[in-house]
Coordinates of C-alpha atoms in Angstrom, one line a residue:
X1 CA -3.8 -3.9 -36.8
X2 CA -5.0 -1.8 -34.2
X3 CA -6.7 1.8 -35.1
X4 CA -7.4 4.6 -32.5
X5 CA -9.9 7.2 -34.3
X6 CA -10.2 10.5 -32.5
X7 CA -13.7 11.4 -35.0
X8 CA -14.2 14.6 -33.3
X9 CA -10.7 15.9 -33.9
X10 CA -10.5 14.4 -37.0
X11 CA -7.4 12.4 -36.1
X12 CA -6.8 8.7 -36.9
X13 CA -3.4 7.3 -35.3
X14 CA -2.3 3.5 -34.9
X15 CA -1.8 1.7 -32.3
X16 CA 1.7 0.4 -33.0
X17 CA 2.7 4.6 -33.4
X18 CA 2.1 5.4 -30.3
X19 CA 4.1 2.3 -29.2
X20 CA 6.9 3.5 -31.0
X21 CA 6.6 7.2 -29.9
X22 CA 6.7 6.0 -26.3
X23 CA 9.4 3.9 -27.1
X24 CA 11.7 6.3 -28.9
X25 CA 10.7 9.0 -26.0
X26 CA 12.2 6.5 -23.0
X27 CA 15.2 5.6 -24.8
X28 CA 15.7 9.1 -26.2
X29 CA 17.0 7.0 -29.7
X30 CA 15.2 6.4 -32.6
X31 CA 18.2 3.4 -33.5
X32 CA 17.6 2.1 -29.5
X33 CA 13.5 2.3 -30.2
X34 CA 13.9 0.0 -33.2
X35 CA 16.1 -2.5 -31.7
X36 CA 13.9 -2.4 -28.7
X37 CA 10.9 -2.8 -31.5
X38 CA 12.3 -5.3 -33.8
X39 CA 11.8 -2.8 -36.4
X40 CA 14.1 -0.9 -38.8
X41 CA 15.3 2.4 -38.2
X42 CA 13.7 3.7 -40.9
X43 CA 10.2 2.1 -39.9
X44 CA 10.5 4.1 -36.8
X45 CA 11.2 7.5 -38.3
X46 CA 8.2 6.9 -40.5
X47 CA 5.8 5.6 -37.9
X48 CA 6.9 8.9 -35.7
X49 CA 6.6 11.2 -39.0
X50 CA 3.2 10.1 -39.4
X51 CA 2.3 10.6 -36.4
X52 CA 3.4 14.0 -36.3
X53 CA 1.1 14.8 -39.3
X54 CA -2.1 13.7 -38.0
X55 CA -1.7 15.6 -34.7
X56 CA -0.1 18.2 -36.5
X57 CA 2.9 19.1 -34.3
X58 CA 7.0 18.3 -34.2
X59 CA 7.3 15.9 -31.5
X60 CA 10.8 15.3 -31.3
X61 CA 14.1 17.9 -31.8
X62 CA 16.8 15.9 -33.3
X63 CA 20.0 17.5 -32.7
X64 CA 23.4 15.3 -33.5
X65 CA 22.8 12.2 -31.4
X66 CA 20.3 13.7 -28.8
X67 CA 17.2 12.7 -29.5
X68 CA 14.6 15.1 -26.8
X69 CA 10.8 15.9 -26.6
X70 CA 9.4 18.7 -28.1
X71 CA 7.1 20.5 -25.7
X72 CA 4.2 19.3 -27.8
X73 CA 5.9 16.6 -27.5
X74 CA 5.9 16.0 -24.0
X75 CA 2.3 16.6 -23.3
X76 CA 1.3 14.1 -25.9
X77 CA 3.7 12.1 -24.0
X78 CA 1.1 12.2 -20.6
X79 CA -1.9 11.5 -22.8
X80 CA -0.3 8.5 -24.7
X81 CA 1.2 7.1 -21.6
X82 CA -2.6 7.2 -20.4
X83 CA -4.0 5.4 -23.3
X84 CA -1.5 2.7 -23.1
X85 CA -2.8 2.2 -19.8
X86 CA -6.3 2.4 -20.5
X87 CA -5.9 -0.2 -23.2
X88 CA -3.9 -2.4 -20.7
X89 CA -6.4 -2.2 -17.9
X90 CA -9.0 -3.2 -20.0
X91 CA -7.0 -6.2 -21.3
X92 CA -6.6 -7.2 -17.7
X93 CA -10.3 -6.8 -17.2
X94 CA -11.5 -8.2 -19.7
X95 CA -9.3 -11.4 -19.3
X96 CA -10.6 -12.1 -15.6
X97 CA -9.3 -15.5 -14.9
X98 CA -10.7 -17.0 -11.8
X99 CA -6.9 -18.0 -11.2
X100 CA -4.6 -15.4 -11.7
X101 CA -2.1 -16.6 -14.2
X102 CA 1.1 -14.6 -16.6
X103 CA 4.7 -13.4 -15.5
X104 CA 5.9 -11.3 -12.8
X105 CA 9.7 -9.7 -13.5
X106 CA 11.0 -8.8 -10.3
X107 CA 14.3 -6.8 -9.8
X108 CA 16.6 -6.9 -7.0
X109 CA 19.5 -6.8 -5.0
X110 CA 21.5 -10.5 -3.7
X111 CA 21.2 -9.6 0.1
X112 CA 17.3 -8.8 -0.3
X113 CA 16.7 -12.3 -2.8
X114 CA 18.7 -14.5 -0.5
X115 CA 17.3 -13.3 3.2
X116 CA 14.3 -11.7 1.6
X117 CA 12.3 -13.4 -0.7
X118 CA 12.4 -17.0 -0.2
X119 CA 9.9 -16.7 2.6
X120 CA 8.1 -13.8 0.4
X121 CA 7.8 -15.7 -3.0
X122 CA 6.8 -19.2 -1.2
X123 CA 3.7 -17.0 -0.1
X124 CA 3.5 -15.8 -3.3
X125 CA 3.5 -18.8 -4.8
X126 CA 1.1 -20.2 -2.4
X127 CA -1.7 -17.5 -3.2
X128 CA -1.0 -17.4 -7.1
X129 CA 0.7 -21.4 -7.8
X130 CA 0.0 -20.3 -11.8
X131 CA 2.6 -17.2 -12.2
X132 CA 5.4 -17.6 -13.8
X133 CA 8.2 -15.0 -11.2
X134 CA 11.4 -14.1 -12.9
X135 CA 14.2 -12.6 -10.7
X136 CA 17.0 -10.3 -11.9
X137 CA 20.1 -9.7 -9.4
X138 CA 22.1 -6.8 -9.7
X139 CA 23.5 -3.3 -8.1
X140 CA 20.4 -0.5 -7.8
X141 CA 21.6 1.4 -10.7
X142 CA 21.5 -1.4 -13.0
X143 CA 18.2 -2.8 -12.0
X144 CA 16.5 0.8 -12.4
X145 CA 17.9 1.0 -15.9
X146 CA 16.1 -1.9 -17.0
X147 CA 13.2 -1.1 -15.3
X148 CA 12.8 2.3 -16.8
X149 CA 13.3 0.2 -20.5
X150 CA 10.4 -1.7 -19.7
X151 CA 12.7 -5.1 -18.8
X152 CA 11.8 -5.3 -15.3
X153 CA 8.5 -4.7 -13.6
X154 CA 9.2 -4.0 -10.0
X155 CA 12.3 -3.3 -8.3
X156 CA 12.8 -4.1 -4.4
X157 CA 15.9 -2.6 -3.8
X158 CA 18.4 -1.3 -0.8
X159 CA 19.7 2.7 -0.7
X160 CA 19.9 5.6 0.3
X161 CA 16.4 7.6 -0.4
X162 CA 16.1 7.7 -4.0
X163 CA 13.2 9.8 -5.8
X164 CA 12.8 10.0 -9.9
X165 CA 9.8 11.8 -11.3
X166 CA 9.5 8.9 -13.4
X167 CA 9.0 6.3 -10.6
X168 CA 5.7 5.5 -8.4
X169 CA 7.4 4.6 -4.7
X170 CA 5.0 1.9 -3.2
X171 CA 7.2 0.7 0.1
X172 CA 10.2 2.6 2.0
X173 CA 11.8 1.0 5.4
X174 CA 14.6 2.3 7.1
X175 CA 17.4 -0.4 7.8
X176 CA 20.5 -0.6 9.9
X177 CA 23.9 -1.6 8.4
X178 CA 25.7 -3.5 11.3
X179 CA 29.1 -5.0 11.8
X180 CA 29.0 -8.5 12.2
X181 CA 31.2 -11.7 13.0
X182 CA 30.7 -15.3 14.6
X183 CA 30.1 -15.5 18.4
X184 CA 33.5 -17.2 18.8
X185 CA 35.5 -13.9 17.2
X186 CA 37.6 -12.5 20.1
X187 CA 35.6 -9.3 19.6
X188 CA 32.2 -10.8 20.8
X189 CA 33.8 -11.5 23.9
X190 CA 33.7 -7.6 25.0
X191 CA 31.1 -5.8 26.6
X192 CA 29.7 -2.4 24.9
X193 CA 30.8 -0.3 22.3
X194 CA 33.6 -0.8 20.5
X195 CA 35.8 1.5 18.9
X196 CA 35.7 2.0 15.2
X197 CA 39.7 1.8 15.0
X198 CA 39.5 -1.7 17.1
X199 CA 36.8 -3.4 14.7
X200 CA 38.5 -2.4 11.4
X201 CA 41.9 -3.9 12.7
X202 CA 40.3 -6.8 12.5
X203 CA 40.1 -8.9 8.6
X204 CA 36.8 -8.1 6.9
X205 CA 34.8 -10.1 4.5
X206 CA 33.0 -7.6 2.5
X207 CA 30.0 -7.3 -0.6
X208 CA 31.3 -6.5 -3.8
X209 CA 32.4 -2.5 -4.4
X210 CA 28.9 -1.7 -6.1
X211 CA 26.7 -3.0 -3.5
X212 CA 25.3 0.2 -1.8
X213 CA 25.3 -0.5 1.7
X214 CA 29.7 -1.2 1.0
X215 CA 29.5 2.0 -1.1
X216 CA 28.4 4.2 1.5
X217 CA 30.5 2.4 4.0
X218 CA 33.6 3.4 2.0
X219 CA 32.5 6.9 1.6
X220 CA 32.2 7.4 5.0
X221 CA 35.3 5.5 6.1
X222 CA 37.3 7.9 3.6
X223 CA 35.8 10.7 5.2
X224 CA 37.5 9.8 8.5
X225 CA 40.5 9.4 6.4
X226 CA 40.6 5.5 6.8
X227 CA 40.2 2.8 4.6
X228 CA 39.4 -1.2 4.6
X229 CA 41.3 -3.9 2.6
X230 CA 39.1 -6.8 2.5
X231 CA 41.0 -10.3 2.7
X232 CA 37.9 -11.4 0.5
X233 CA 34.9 -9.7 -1.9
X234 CA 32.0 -11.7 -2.9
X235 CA 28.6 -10.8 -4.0
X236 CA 27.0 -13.9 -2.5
X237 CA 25.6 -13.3 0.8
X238 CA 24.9 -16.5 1.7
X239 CA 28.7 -17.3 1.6
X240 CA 29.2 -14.6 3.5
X241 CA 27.4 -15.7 6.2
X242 CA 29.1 -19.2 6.4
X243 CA 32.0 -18.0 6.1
X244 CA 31.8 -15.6 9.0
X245 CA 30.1 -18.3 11.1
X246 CA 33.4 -20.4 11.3
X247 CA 35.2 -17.0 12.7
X248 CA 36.6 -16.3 9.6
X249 CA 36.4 -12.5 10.0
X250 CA 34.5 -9.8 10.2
X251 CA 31.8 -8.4 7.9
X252 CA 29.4 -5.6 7.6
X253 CA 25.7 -6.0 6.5
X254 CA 21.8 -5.1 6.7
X255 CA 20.4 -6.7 10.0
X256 CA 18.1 -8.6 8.0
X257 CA 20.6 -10.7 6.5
X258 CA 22.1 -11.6 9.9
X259 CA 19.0 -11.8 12.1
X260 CA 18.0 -15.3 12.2
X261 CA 21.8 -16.2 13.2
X262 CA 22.3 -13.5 15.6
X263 CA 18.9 -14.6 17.3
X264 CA 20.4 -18.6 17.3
X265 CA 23.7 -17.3 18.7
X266 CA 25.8 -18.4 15.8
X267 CA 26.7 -14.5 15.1
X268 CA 27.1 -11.2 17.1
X269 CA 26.3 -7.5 16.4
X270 CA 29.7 -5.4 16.8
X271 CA 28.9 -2.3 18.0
X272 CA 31.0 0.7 16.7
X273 CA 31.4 3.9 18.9
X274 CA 29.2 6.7 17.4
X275 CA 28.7 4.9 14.0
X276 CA 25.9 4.8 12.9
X277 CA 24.6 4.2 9.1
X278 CA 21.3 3.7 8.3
X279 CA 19.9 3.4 4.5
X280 CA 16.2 2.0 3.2
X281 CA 14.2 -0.7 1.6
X282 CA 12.8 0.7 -1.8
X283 CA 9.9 -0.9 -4.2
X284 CA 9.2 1.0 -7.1
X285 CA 7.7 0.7 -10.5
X286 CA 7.7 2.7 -13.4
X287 CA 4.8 5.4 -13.4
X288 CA 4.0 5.1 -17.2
X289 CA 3.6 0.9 -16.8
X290 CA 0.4 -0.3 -16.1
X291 CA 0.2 -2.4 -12.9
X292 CA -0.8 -5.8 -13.9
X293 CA -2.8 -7.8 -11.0
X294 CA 0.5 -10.1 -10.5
X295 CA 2.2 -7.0 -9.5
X296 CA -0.4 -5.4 -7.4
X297 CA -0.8 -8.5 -5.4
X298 CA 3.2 -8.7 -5.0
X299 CA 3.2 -5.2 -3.9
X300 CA 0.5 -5.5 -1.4
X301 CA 2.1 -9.1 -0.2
X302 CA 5.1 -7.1 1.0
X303 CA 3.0 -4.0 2.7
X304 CA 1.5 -6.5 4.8
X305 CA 4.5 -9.0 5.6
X306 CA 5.9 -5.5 6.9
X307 CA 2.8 -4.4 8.6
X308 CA 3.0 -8.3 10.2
X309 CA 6.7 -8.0 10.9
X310 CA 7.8 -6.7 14.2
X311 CA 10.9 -5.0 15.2
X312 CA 14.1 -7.1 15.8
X313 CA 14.2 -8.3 20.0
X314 CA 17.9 -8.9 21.0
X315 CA 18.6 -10.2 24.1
X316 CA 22.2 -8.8 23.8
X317 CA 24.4 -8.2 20.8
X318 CA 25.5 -12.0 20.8

């Protein structure tokens, strides 16, 4: 059992308290802690009352079901959050394997793991062959959940500009959302802009509602007072891009996903008439976890396939 003696202040805490407080401060449950824990309820209000009477103080206000920081509370919560990463730094150091082994838990969205990170995690892979990379697909808001309850150690992830007090922001690209269908769609045949009216006549093949870059394109269509009825919702951009590629429709997506196929000719950009939409390419991580060298090394992997990357060269929307 780990011990942290504080002689000067005459304070002795465990280890495993302070993994509970920071626990039951995240979740804002004492029940959710102790699940999270494999402890019993009780074992968590005990660990946190014992705590509480070696640093002297009321940590937590437990009102009904909320569960909230005391103000002593929250500035233990800055020094504890440091200790735990003190403790984990040194554990890295200290292990210093001359090849870098452990997991990696990466969180992200389909359109960024499919067009993304193959090419990303086979150089990944290359540099580290020992570490063991886990992927989780879902929306944003999902993935940010389980990265703030300690499930998930990075999220790479497309939105609008997102900012949480709680996050460290390590990468942010802009990215175009573009209309898209094969280069045999009677549409691809016309020269310049398009109106928005024309394209939408058209049948789409669209992301699922809770993708972001289709959320924000329903918002805006709605604003305009006009709406899209997809012939055919799928999460799987891959399919998506098949599908489109025998003229089967029209879809709308980041460029990344369709650059490769727009550059071999197999799709065309469709241009809307003053429409523009433009979101961005988030990593974060939580500030409060300690950066392991797996997930520096990711992080600085994709800061430098940017920096390498140039901007998209087309010599005409088909």
């Amino acid at each position: 059992m780990i011990k942290i003696f504080l002689i000067k202040e005459g304070i002795r805490m465990e280890f495993r308290e302070i993994v509970t407080f920071l626990q039951a401060a995240k979740l804002q449950s004492f029940s959710k802690a102790a699940r999270q824990l494999g402890y019993s309820q009780a074992a968590v209000t005990i660990q946190i009352k014992q705590l509480e009477q070696e640093l002297g103080v009321h940590l937590f206000d437990r009102i009904g079901k909320q569960t909230t920081l005391t103000h002593q509370g929250q500035v233990f919560y800055e020094y504890a959050s440091a200790i735990m990463r003190d403790l984990a730094q040194a554990k890295d150091a200290m292990a210093n394997p001359t090849e870098l082994t452990g997991q990696l838990c990466l969180g992200t969205i389909e359109s960024i793991c499919s067009s993304i990170f193959p090419d990303l995690l086979t150089e990944y892979h290359r540099l580290h062959p020992k570490v063991n990379v886990n992927i989780i697909t879902d929306s944003p808001d999902r993935l940010l959940e389980q990265m703030n309850a300690n499930v998930i150690d990075i999220v790479y992830f497309l939105d609008k500009r997102i900012y949480d007090p709680k996050w460290e922001k390590v990468m942010e690209q802009p990215e175009q959302i573009l209309f898209a269908a094969s280069a045999d769609h009677p549409l691809s045949a016309k020269k310049g802009e398009l109106s928005l009216d024309e394209i939408l006549s058209y049948p789409f093949v669209l992301t699922e509602k809770n993708a972001s870059y289709r959320f924000i394109l329903d918002q805006y269509l709605a604003s305009e007072y006009k709406r899209l009825h997809p012939f055919l919702e799928t999460g799987n951009t891959d399919f998506i891009l098949k599908f489109l590629q025998q003229n089967q429709g029209i879809s709308f997506l980041p460029e990344f996903t369709i650059r490769q196929a727009v550059k071999e000719g197999r799709l065309c950009i469709l241009t809307a008439r003053d429409f523009h939409i433009q979101i961005w390419r988030q990593i974060v991580y939580h500030r409060d976890k300690f950066l392991t060298t797996q997930a520096r090394d990711f992080i600085a992997l994709c800061r430098s396939c940017e920096e390498a990357a140039s901007p998209p060269q087309y010599s005409g929307l088909c």
